[in-house]
Amino acid sequence: MDGLSRLKYRGYDSSGVALVGPGGMDVVKAAGRIEELGTALEATPPAPATTGIGHTRWATHGRPTTNNAHPHQAGDLAVVHNGIIENHHLLRAEVEQAGRDLVSDTDTEVVAHLLDLDLTSRLRAAGFSHSEAGWRGSGATTPAPAPEQAAQLLVEAMRAVTARLEGSLALLAITPLAPGVVVAARRSSPLVLGLGQGESFIGSDVAAFVSYTKQVAEIDDDQVVLLSAQGATVWDRQGQVVTPRTWEVSWDASASLKGGYDTFMDKEIHEQPTAVAETLRGRVNELGEITLDEMRIDASVLRSIDKIIVVACGTAAYAGHVAKYAIEHWCRVPVEIELAHEFRYRDPIVSQKTLTVAISQSGETMDSLKAVRHAREQGSRVLAIVNTYGSTIAREADAVLYTHAGPEVAVASTKAFLAQITACYLLGLYLAQQRGNKWPDEVADYLDKLAQMPALIARLLKEQEARVKALGAELADRSSFLFLGRHVGYPVALEGALKLKELAYVHAEGFAAGELKHGPIALVEEGLPVFIIVPTPRRPVLHDKVVSNIQEVRARGARTIIIAEEGDSAVDAFADDVIRVPPAPTLMLPLLTVVPLQVFAAALAAAKGLDVDQPRNLAKSVTVE
Ligand code: F6R
């Protein structure tokens, strides 16, 4: 339950456990939040057991009911699964033809039956058989196999069945025939091993077991694992035993606890100065040059690239949008932003001279992973900006820049976003250095400015948080909001609107301020709250245009909420509310201007009594396409 609670951000519409003990197997499941499973376990306590599997679900096939919750049982087996089995319709017909009755709408239950059918036929071939009543009691027609033999046959069944599955999977199976072991397989869905002293763990994220062990081993695609308290054996797709790469988790379990804040999101908003500082830490070597975490791309290749394509989804894509402004300005190389799910299916023009930059907090977002694979197949080098160490995107990329923001638990991204933007600046400066677009002293100057940002974010929070929270509570009854920005303020406007949609379930739209007059201004009516992100007055061309945009919406009755630099008095006459941010270089302003929008969205959602950390219908890590 402890492990599952730490993973509930990945999906939280139902959950369940299966436990194998001396008396056999118990399965307990519940629809709703993980607390419901706790209640179900109290109502029907399972027998003592030392082997178990559990799951929190984010529905893909079938509604979030108890029946559809994992684990799914078939014969002697119980199975949990993350991912999507794309050929499950065909396979469902096959297991039904084999006489199996399926009780759920899920693709996972089909897999459970396939696995049990395969295991049963292997047991038969080895001379074991049982009747419908199973191995125990009067149904048994032969003695049950030795546990070691049953475990080995389950490993073989797992390899054979997963080879027939199309799609993505992190699959675990247990059976009372082999008590004390869990058999697992993975393809394109995260799965990591935790190796403790006399106890072993397997999970889709190290957060599940980091309070028990920090020794982690990675499982690669199409590998099968046999896990017991003594450790793990891993086989590759050819059935050869392989030694997995191991590493030690650097952060503590307490990093994923709330630390005195009401919500994880509140905590993570306040961790932003640290997240930005951590992303910047240790980036400059003794020669004054920027270094990345893992660089497997030759400097000559970086010098020859003629285009950068950023692939990402949601908030991470907005970070990529900021990267476009910075990298184009610093490196004079064109940057395209592409939503990862659109990129892959539109036959993009990618060559060996394209650098693909994938941005992902989790490093497991399936849409982004598929885009990375597609780009690599086309000959592009991939550089990943990722927060989660050892994640699939990080492992498949040619270079990695880790954001080092620490675990982000709240489903809506905050500190990872600021860390991603910071990493994009670092990448821009790194490329400028490699390609000779900036002199070392110019790069050093930008790094100095970046190093000041954590203190400015902290000051902004200290000075403005209470006012912004009050504004959130005051506007909690409104059903529509607009967000306007120009230049780097544009992705900030998009992110402000996304945060509000996600957390408060209200209509919110972000626009490029200049686009307003081309249509969206028709939405403006008396009293409509409109947030406007105003660039620094030190860039008058940008600043004055946005001030005009404020007047356009105000003239039509909007309630204007202005985010402007300290001392920018030009906005005062047109503002119903002004939120002041400290002065910073134009390109770095998103690190400040987005913070009040995050605080506002969380405060408004809290005032409506909504769950800020786990908004409805969402999951932290979207490992399906
Ligand atoms: C929004 C949010 C999502 C993610 C997106 C990509 O608050 O969290 O839009 O940014 O699903 O996720 P990652 O960064 O894990 O690839």
XYZ file of C-alpha atoms and ligand atoms in Angstrom:
641
model
C 0.000 0.000 0.000
C 2.910 2.318 0.746
C 4.420 1.649 -2.665
C 1.085 2.031 -4.425
C 0.371 5.335 -2.657
C 3.645 6.697 -3.967
C 2.636 5.732 -7.483
C -0.928 6.947 -7.341
C -0.023 10.019 -9.420
C 0.371 7.645 -12.392
C -3.292 6.718 -12.311
C -5.832 6.735 -9.593
C -9.235 5.635 -10.779
C -9.082 2.157 -9.256
C -6.517 -0.114 -7.642
C -5.899 -3.610 -6.379
C -3.454 -6.162 -4.994
C -2.871 -9.899 -5.337
C -0.970 -11.685 -2.572
C 0.444 -15.189 -2.500
C 0.946 -16.847 0.866
C 1.044 -20.382 2.234
C -2.736 -20.660 1.922
C -2.961 -19.651 -1.731
C -3.744 -16.354 -3.426
C -5.936 -13.449 -2.289
C -7.029 -10.667 -4.638
C -8.595 -7.443 -3.349
C -9.633 -4.601 -5.663
C -11.590 -1.366 -5.404
C -12.869 1.346 -7.738
C -11.920 4.932 -6.863
C -8.902 6.309 -5.060
C -6.296 4.179 -3.318
C -7.971 4.913 0.045
C -10.900 2.790 -1.172
C -8.522 -0.141 -1.558
C -7.361 0.449 2.032
C -10.963 0.223 3.187
C -11.533 -2.947 1.136
C -8.413 -4.548 2.633
C -9.641 -3.742 6.140
C -13.049 -5.227 5.342
C -11.610 -8.449 3.865
C -8.072 -8.810 5.220
C -5.967 -11.108 3.054
C -3.975 -13.967 4.623
C -0.371 -13.135 5.648
C 1.859 -13.170 2.566
C 5.340 -12.117 1.523
C 4.826 -11.978 -2.243
C 2.448 -9.647 -3.963
C 1.687 -7.404 -6.898
C -0.410 -4.255 -6.969
C -1.621 -1.637 -9.389
C -3.214 1.781 -9.585
C -5.127 2.209 -12.807
C -5.694 4.961 -15.342
C -8.450 3.533 -17.511
C -7.674 2.774 -21.156
C -10.015 -0.141 -21.917
C -13.228 -0.144 -19.929
C -14.601 2.115 -17.237
C -12.892 2.534 -13.855
C -14.895 -0.154 -12.051
C -13.798 -2.784 -9.522
C -14.227 -5.439 -12.198
C -11.883 -3.654 -14.566
C -9.318 -2.917 -11.830
C -6.096 -4.924 -11.806
C -4.919 -7.546 -10.833
C -6.776 -9.727 -13.304
C -7.038 -13.415 -12.578
C -7.013 -16.367 -14.930
C -6.697 -19.924 -13.666
C -3.732 -20.016 -11.314
C -2.414 -16.595 -12.202
C -2.893 -12.968 -11.280
C -1.557 -10.243 -13.530
C -1.096 -6.463 -13.447
C -0.232 -4.452 -16.531
C 0.625 -0.913 -17.622
C 0.357 0.023 -21.275
C -1.958 -0.955 -24.117
C -2.168 -4.251 -25.966
C -3.042 -3.142 -29.479
C -3.997 -6.583 -30.824
C -6.158 -7.520 -27.847
C -9.343 -7.863 -29.941
C -7.869 -10.749 -31.945
C -6.424 -12.326 -28.827
C -9.719 -11.974 -26.931
C -11.435 -14.040 -29.621
C -8.708 -16.646 -29.255
C -9.048 -17.027 -25.474
C -12.835 -17.088 -25.725
C -12.554 -19.876 -28.276
C -10.369 -21.722 -25.796
C -13.386 -21.689 -23.471
C -12.389 -18.860 -21.177
C -15.042 -16.478 -19.789
C -13.764 -12.938 -19.503
C -15.260 -10.859 -16.748
C -13.804 -7.435 -17.548
C -13.510 -5.105 -20.556
C -9.752 -4.852 -20.259
C -6.943 -5.864 -22.569
C -5.056 -7.048 -19.472
C -7.493 -9.819 -18.635
C -6.951 -11.227 -22.134
C -3.217 -11.360 -21.393
C -3.829 -13.082 -18.047
C -5.746 -15.840 -19.850
C -3.179 -16.184 -22.621
C -0.502 -16.558 -19.997
C -2.479 -19.105 -18.022
C -3.313 -21.105 -21.166
C 0.336 -21.141 -22.160
C 1.509 -22.066 -18.651
C -1.091 -24.833 -18.423
C 0.044 -26.370 -21.705
C 3.690 -26.227 -20.586
C 2.726 -27.902 -17.295
C 0.850 -30.601 -19.224
C 3.837 -31.175 -21.494
C 5.935 -31.608 -18.345
C 3.501 -34.258 -17.099
C 1.357 -32.200 -14.721
C -2.359 -31.753 -15.009
C -5.235 -30.652 -12.898
C -8.996 -30.407 -13.175
C -11.099 -27.234 -13.130
C -10.858 -27.203 -9.319
C -7.111 -26.606 -9.576
C -4.126 -28.179 -7.928
C -5.462 -28.176 -4.439
C -7.925 -30.542 -2.828
C -9.853 -33.138 -4.735
C -9.413 -31.440 -8.147
C -5.761 -32.295 -8.477
C -5.043 -35.175 -10.809
C -1.261 -35.112 -10.321
C 0.850 -33.541 -7.573
C 1.645 -29.863 -8.239
C 5.026 -29.125 -9.861
C 7.947 -28.088 -7.681
C 7.864 -24.283 -7.184
C 11.218 -23.821 -9.005
C 9.929 -25.709 -12.029
C 6.639 -23.793 -12.044
C 8.585 -20.512 -11.834
C 10.776 -21.498 -14.794
C 7.759 -22.523 -16.864
C 6.078 -19.207 -16.040
C 9.186 -17.371 -17.277
C 8.970 -19.327 -20.541
C 5.231 -18.675 -20.823
C 5.866 -14.971 -20.219
C 8.456 -14.831 -23.010
C 6.216 -16.715 -25.446
C 3.085 -14.685 -24.706
C 4.711 -11.251 -24.687
C 6.263 -12.038 -28.075
C 2.701 -12.260 -29.420
C 1.541 -8.982 -27.879
C 1.603 -5.764 -29.891
C 1.769 -2.467 -28.060
C 3.302 -1.456 -24.778
C 3.533 -3.373 -21.562
C 4.975 -3.577 -18.109
C 3.541 -6.880 -17.000
C 3.788 -8.711 -13.669
C 2.434 -12.149 -12.849
C 2.256 -14.236 -9.686
C 0.954 -17.719 -9.014
C 0.581 -19.892 -5.903
C 2.284 -22.647 -7.928
C 5.522 -20.663 -7.544
C 5.098 -18.817 -4.252
C 7.830 -16.303 -3.515
C 8.424 -15.174 -7.084
C 7.124 -12.480 -9.399
C 7.651 -12.886 -13.139
C 7.750 -9.681 -15.168
C 8.258 -8.404 -18.702
C 8.527 -4.996 -20.268
C 8.199 -3.288 -23.643
C 8.012 0.500 -24.043
C 6.542 0.964 -20.591
C 8.674 1.793 -17.541
C 9.735 -0.978 -15.159
C 12.629 -0.904 -12.690
C 13.974 -3.346 -10.121
C 14.808 -2.486 -6.520
C 17.372 -4.801 -4.950
C 17.247 -4.818 -1.141
C 18.718 -7.076 1.536
C 16.601 -10.233 1.504
C 13.782 -8.381 -0.235
C 13.248 -7.315 -3.828
C 10.962 -4.853 -5.540
C 9.744 -4.103 -9.016
C 7.822 -1.019 -10.000
C 7.059 1.428 -12.745
C 8.967 4.117 -10.848
C 11.670 3.974 -8.170
C 9.407 6.164 -5.999
C 7.456 2.953 -5.260
C 10.302 1.396 -3.275
C 12.938 4.062 -2.625
C 12.178 4.052 1.113
C 13.242 0.359 1.182
C 16.205 0.305 -1.190
C 18.127 2.736 -3.346
C 19.833 0.027 -5.425
C 18.087 0.019 -8.764
C 18.480 -2.190 -11.846
C 17.110 -1.325 -15.265
C 15.063 -3.679 -17.383
C 15.222 -3.216 -21.141
C 12.566 -3.792 -23.764
C 11.557 -7.408 -24.314
C 13.391 -8.672 -21.263
C 11.800 -11.097 -18.827
C 12.555 -11.072 -15.103
C 12.262 -13.643 -12.354
C 12.195 -11.807 -9.040
C 12.520 -13.355 -5.605
C 13.551 -12.080 -2.170
C 17.118 -13.121 -3.030
C 17.355 -10.998 -6.187
C 16.504 -11.086 -9.858
C 17.415 -13.022 -12.979
C 16.916 -11.208 -16.275
C 16.687 -12.805 -19.745
C 16.790 -11.036 -23.091
C 14.406 -11.825 -25.967
C 16.633 -14.712 -27.136
C 16.423 -16.313 -23.697
C 20.025 -15.439 -22.731
C 20.642 -14.360 -19.144
C 21.825 -10.738 -19.071
C 23.261 -8.534 -16.315
C 21.141 -5.410 -15.978
C 22.711 -1.976 -15.493
C 22.467 -0.946 -11.838
C 22.622 2.472 -10.198
C 21.855 4.130 -6.901
C 19.000 6.590 -6.420
C 20.386 9.934 -5.315
C 17.256 11.404 -3.732
C 15.574 10.498 -0.505
C 12.068 9.137 0.029
C 11.209 12.323 1.943
C 11.627 14.241 -1.332
C 8.352 12.703 -2.433
C 6.431 13.596 0.760
C 4.451 16.823 1.242
C 6.873 18.438 3.713
C 4.328 20.558 5.566
C 2.479 21.924 2.534
C -1.237 21.278 1.980
C -0.638 19.768 -1.432
C 2.264 18.377 -3.431
C 1.634 21.094 -5.994
C 2.010 23.790 -3.351
C 5.257 22.169 -2.236
C 6.518 21.829 -5.784
C 5.697 25.473 -6.605
C 7.873 26.463 -3.622
C 10.629 24.096 -4.713
C 11.004 25.983 -7.991
C 13.949 28.160 -6.942
C 15.774 24.960 -5.905
C 14.732 23.110 -9.056
C 16.155 25.856 -11.270
C 19.342 26.039 -9.171
C 19.775 22.253 -9.337
C 19.350 22.249 -13.105
C 22.090 24.871 -13.351
C 24.399 23.257 -10.803
C 27.785 21.972 -11.959
C 27.272 22.843 -15.616
C 30.495 24.762 -16.154
C 33.838 22.929 -16.338
C 37.276 24.228 -15.350
C 37.628 25.785 -18.832
C 34.427 27.781 -18.324
C 32.518 25.649 -20.867
C 28.964 24.353 -20.410
C 28.706 20.560 -20.050
C 25.668 18.293 -20.420
C 25.026 15.076 -18.447
C 25.470 12.482 -21.176
C 26.782 13.585 -24.551
C 27.126 10.972 -27.253
C 26.958 13.442 -30.144
C 30.162 14.671 -31.723
C 30.837 18.415 -31.593
C 31.300 18.355 -35.396
C 27.741 16.989 -35.764
C 26.368 19.795 -33.593
C 28.196 22.327 -35.740
C 26.669 20.875 -38.905
C 23.002 20.845 -37.867
C 20.778 23.111 -39.908
C 17.505 22.669 -38.019
C 16.274 21.773 -34.541
C 12.917 20.114 -33.969
C 11.576 20.072 -30.425
C 9.166 17.208 -29.724
C 7.151 17.160 -26.517
C 3.598 17.214 -25.173
C 1.562 19.532 -22.972
C 3.518 21.666 -20.554
C 6.824 20.239 -21.789
C 5.943 21.459 -25.303
C 5.435 24.970 -23.921
C 8.945 24.772 -22.460
C 10.048 23.869 -25.999
C 8.264 26.954 -27.251
C 10.417 29.096 -24.960
C 13.464 27.194 -26.275
C 12.617 28.325 -29.802
C 12.895 32.001 -28.889
C 16.153 31.496 -26.972
C 17.921 29.098 -29.348
C 17.011 30.979 -32.517
C 18.192 34.224 -30.948
C 21.443 32.842 -29.550
C 22.387 30.266 -32.204
C 20.732 31.547 -35.411
C 19.473 28.063 -36.233
C 15.777 27.486 -37.028
C 13.788 25.714 -34.312
C 10.434 24.031 -34.952
C 8.131 22.973 -32.139
C 6.156 19.874 -32.788
C 3.624 18.153 -30.569
C 5.169 14.688 -30.404
C 1.956 12.876 -31.382
C 1.586 15.024 -34.524
C 5.263 14.825 -35.488
C 5.385 11.126 -35.988
C 2.378 10.845 -38.245
C 2.919 13.748 -40.613
C 6.023 12.551 -42.483
C 8.267 15.293 -41.060
C 11.362 16.445 -42.918
C 14.153 15.090 -40.745
C 17.727 14.413 -41.816
C 21.157 13.780 -40.345
C 21.480 17.538 -40.124
C 18.428 17.802 -37.860
C 18.864 17.795 -34.110
C 15.725 16.529 -32.393
C 15.247 17.761 -28.840
C 12.793 15.724 -26.780
C 11.528 17.339 -23.576
C 9.822 15.180 -20.967
C 9.523 15.262 -17.192
C 8.791 11.563 -16.879
C 10.925 10.424 -19.805
C 8.189 7.854 -20.368
C 5.510 9.759 -22.300
C 4.668 7.326 -25.064
C 3.888 10.013 -27.665
C 7.293 11.602 -27.070
C 9.091 8.258 -27.008
C 7.578 7.299 -30.357
C 8.648 10.668 -31.796
C 12.199 10.052 -30.524
C 12.297 6.650 -32.193
C 10.912 8.052 -35.427
C 13.492 10.857 -35.479
C 16.336 8.402 -34.881
C 15.093 6.116 -37.639
C 15.291 9.119 -39.993
C 18.940 9.667 -39.056
C 18.453 12.570 -36.657
C 20.429 12.741 -33.399
C 18.209 13.067 -30.367
C 19.012 15.149 -27.327
C 16.669 14.562 -24.398
C 15.794 17.025 -21.645
C 14.432 14.700 -18.994
C 13.777 14.788 -15.253
C 13.617 11.090 -14.458
C 16.977 9.376 -14.323
C 17.223 6.150 -16.308
C 13.845 6.680 -18.012
C 13.275 5.234 -21.465
C 13.641 8.490 -23.405
C 16.892 9.261 -21.557
C 18.218 5.825 -22.396
C 17.286 5.917 -26.061
C 18.577 9.440 -26.730
C 22.044 10.261 -28.072
C 22.530 12.930 -25.425
C 20.785 13.775 -22.167
C 20.429 16.960 -20.192
C 18.813 16.034 -16.881
C 16.688 18.698 -15.236
C 17.513 17.489 -11.690
C 14.244 18.993 -10.394
C 13.652 16.050 -8.026
C 10.503 13.908 -8.095
C 7.376 15.749 -9.241
C 4.335 14.128 -7.660
C 1.455 16.546 -8.338
C -0.049 15.539 -11.645
C 0.025 19.077 -13.039
C 3.579 20.042 -13.828
C 5.142 23.093 -12.134
C 8.753 22.774 -11.020
C 9.571 20.428 -13.895
C 8.382 23.161 -16.291
C 10.737 25.757 -14.834
C 13.560 23.239 -14.826
C 12.819 22.348 -18.469
C 12.938 26.006 -19.484
C 16.235 26.386 -17.619
C 17.621 23.322 -19.377
C 16.534 24.811 -22.728
C 18.538 27.966 -21.959
C 21.533 25.795 -21.077
C 21.133 23.896 -24.317
C 20.885 27.146 -26.293
C 24.075 28.449 -24.677
C 25.810 25.101 -25.130
C 24.985 25.092 -28.847
C 26.001 28.749 -29.165
C 29.340 27.820 -27.558
C 29.850 24.728 -29.748
C 28.878 26.514 -32.945
C 30.801 29.669 -32.137
C 27.746 31.959 -32.117
C 28.636 33.465 -28.756
C 31.974 34.397 -27.213
C 32.836 32.637 -23.932
C 32.372 35.895 -21.987
C 28.892 36.335 -23.497
C 27.969 32.785 -22.455
C 29.374 33.482 -18.978
C 27.291 36.644 -18.764
C 24.057 34.760 -19.578
C 24.976 32.048 -17.060
C 25.433 34.744 -14.417
C 21.968 36.093 -15.163
C 20.504 32.590 -15.018
C 22.202 31.997 -11.674
C 20.268 34.963 -10.269
C 16.875 33.552 -11.288
C 16.312 31.214 -8.287
C 16.539 34.156 -5.855
C 14.156 36.205 -8.009
C 11.604 33.359 -8.138
C 11.807 33.029 -4.347
C 11.290 36.783 -3.908
C 8.342 36.764 -6.309
C 6.661 33.981 -4.341
C 7.287 35.735 -1.034
C 5.900 39.055 -2.229
C 2.990 38.027 -4.461
C 1.731 34.623 -3.366
C -0.826 35.803 -0.797
C -2.379 38.340 -3.208
C -2.554 35.846 -6.053
C -4.137 33.224 -3.800
C -6.768 35.754 -2.700
C -7.481 36.517 -6.353
C -7.906 32.790 -7.047
C -10.440 32.489 -4.230
C -12.261 35.634 -5.383
C -12.648 34.404 -8.958
C -13.579 30.817 -8.048
C -17.123 31.244 -9.390
C -16.031 32.296 -12.901
C -16.380 29.841 -15.732
C -14.148 31.361 -18.414
C -10.682 32.987 -18.541
C -8.359 34.268 -21.242
C -4.552 34.488 -21.125
C -2.611 36.709 -23.496
C 1.130 36.956 -24.113
C 3.569 37.939 -26.807
C 7.053 36.582 -27.626
C 8.129 34.368 -24.668
C 4.961 35.514 -22.876
C 2.935 33.533 -25.421
C 3.891 30.029 -24.175
C 3.417 31.371 -20.637
C -0.153 32.327 -21.569
C -0.710 28.830 -22.982
C 0.653 27.257 -19.810
C -1.459 29.535 -17.568
C -4.581 28.426 -19.430
C -3.588 24.748 -19.308
C -3.003 24.874 -15.535
C -6.449 26.367 -14.997
C -8.189 23.828 -17.243
C -6.414 20.912 -15.605
C -6.878 21.975 -12.007
C -10.125 23.939 -11.911
C -12.053 22.383 -14.823
C -12.975 25.790 -16.260
C -12.758 27.063 -19.791
C -9.443 28.840 -20.251
C -7.700 29.828 -23.464
C -4.216 31.139 -24.094
C -3.535 33.318 -27.127
C -0.703 35.187 -28.733
C -1.759 38.728 -27.842
C -1.438 39.883 -31.465
C -3.822 37.156 -32.598
C -6.656 38.519 -30.508
C -7.970 40.941 -33.107
C -8.052 38.133 -35.674
C -10.966 36.448 -33.956
C -10.714 35.576 -30.272
C -11.576 39.127 -29.193
C -15.182 38.149 -29.926
C -15.043 36.119 -26.699
C -14.455 39.209 -24.575
C -17.507 40.383 -22.665
C -18.254 42.434 -19.568
C -16.314 41.174 -16.548
C -14.400 38.355 -18.348
C -11.104 37.860 -16.448
C -8.183 38.278 -18.877
C -4.595 37.694 -17.745
C -2.023 39.609 -19.755
C 1.705 38.893 -19.513
C 3.525 42.135 -20.230
C 7.135 42.105 -21.509
C 9.742 44.322 -19.874
C 9.486 48.041 -20.764
C 13.193 47.759 -21.632
C 11.971 46.145 -24.886
C 9.588 48.945 -25.924
C 8.657 47.370 -29.286
C 7.214 44.346 -27.536
C 6.016 46.112 -24.411
C 4.019 48.852 -26.106
C 2.198 46.419 -28.392
C 1.019 44.421 -25.393
C -0.108 47.582 -23.594
C -2.261 48.301 -26.661
C -3.689 44.773 -26.459
C -4.634 45.416 -22.819
C -6.562 48.495 -23.881
C -8.364 46.543 -26.609
C -9.798 44.016 -24.167
C -10.459 46.563 -21.445
C -12.453 48.707 -23.855
C -14.723 45.689 -24.310
C -15.370 45.246 -20.595
C -12.707 42.663 -19.640
C -11.387 42.505 -16.101
C -7.655 42.872 -16.751
C -5.171 41.058 -14.534
C -1.727 42.241 -15.512
C 1.584 40.510 -14.875
C 4.178 43.214 -15.302
C 7.671 44.085 -14.217
C 8.219 46.079 -11.023
C 8.179 49.795 -11.827
C 6.311 49.393 -15.142
C 3.766 52.153 -14.493
C 2.513 52.225 -18.114
C 0.090 49.390 -17.329
C -1.466 50.943 -14.219
C -4.172 52.925 -15.970
C -5.567 49.810 -17.721
C -5.232 47.252 -14.958
C -7.868 45.971 -12.578
C -5.161 43.967 -10.801
C -1.388 44.082 -11.214
C 0.972 41.284 -10.169
C 4.551 42.527 -10.111
C 7.546 40.400 -11.078
C 11.213 41.335 -10.511
C 13.129 42.647 -13.538
C 14.943 39.954 -15.552
C 16.341 39.553 -19.080
C 13.536 39.297 -21.666
C 14.236 35.681 -22.602
C 14.330 34.555 -18.975
C 11.048 36.186 -17.943
C 8.966 32.970 -18.308
C 10.756 31.627 -15.205
C 8.993 34.407 -13.295
C 5.774 35.240 -15.111
C 4.409 31.687 -15.081
C 4.705 31.353 -11.290
C 1.691 33.553 -10.388
C -0.378 31.668 -12.973
C 0.463 28.348 -11.285
C -0.402 29.777 -7.853
C -3.643 31.236 -9.211
C -4.813 27.977 -10.786
C -4.042 25.969 -7.629
C -5.764 28.544 -5.371
C -8.863 28.690 -7.551
C -9.110 24.883 -7.651
C -8.626 24.670 -3.872
C -11.336 27.300 -3.348
C -13.678 25.120 -5.425
C -12.841 22.174 -3.161
C -11.114 20.229 -5.939
C -8.209 17.815 -5.601
C -5.261 19.932 -6.705
C -2.748 17.073 -6.815
C -4.858 14.578 -8.706
C -7.218 16.321 -11.101
C -9.937 14.217 -12.650
C -9.256 12.125 -15.777
C -5.504 12.781 -15.788
C -2.419 10.721 -15.065
C 1.089 11.909 -14.316
C 2.845 9.780 -16.805
C 0.982 9.151 -20.037
C 2.464 5.855 -21.164
C -0.137 5.199 -23.854
C -0.474 6.802 -27.294
C 0.482 19.461 -17.532
C 1.253 18.247 -17.648
C 1.295 17.541 -18.965
C 2.702 17.026 -19.260
C 2.715 16.165 -20.530
C 4.101 15.662 -20.862
O 0.515 19.980 -16.242
O 1.841 17.789 -16.701
O 0.828 18.362 -20.001
O 3.567 18.118 -19.386
O 1.848 15.076 -20.362
O 4.616 14.890 -19.820
P 6.166 14.573 -19.724
O 6.868 15.870 -19.459
O 6.310 13.607 -18.590
O 6.564 13.990 -21.045
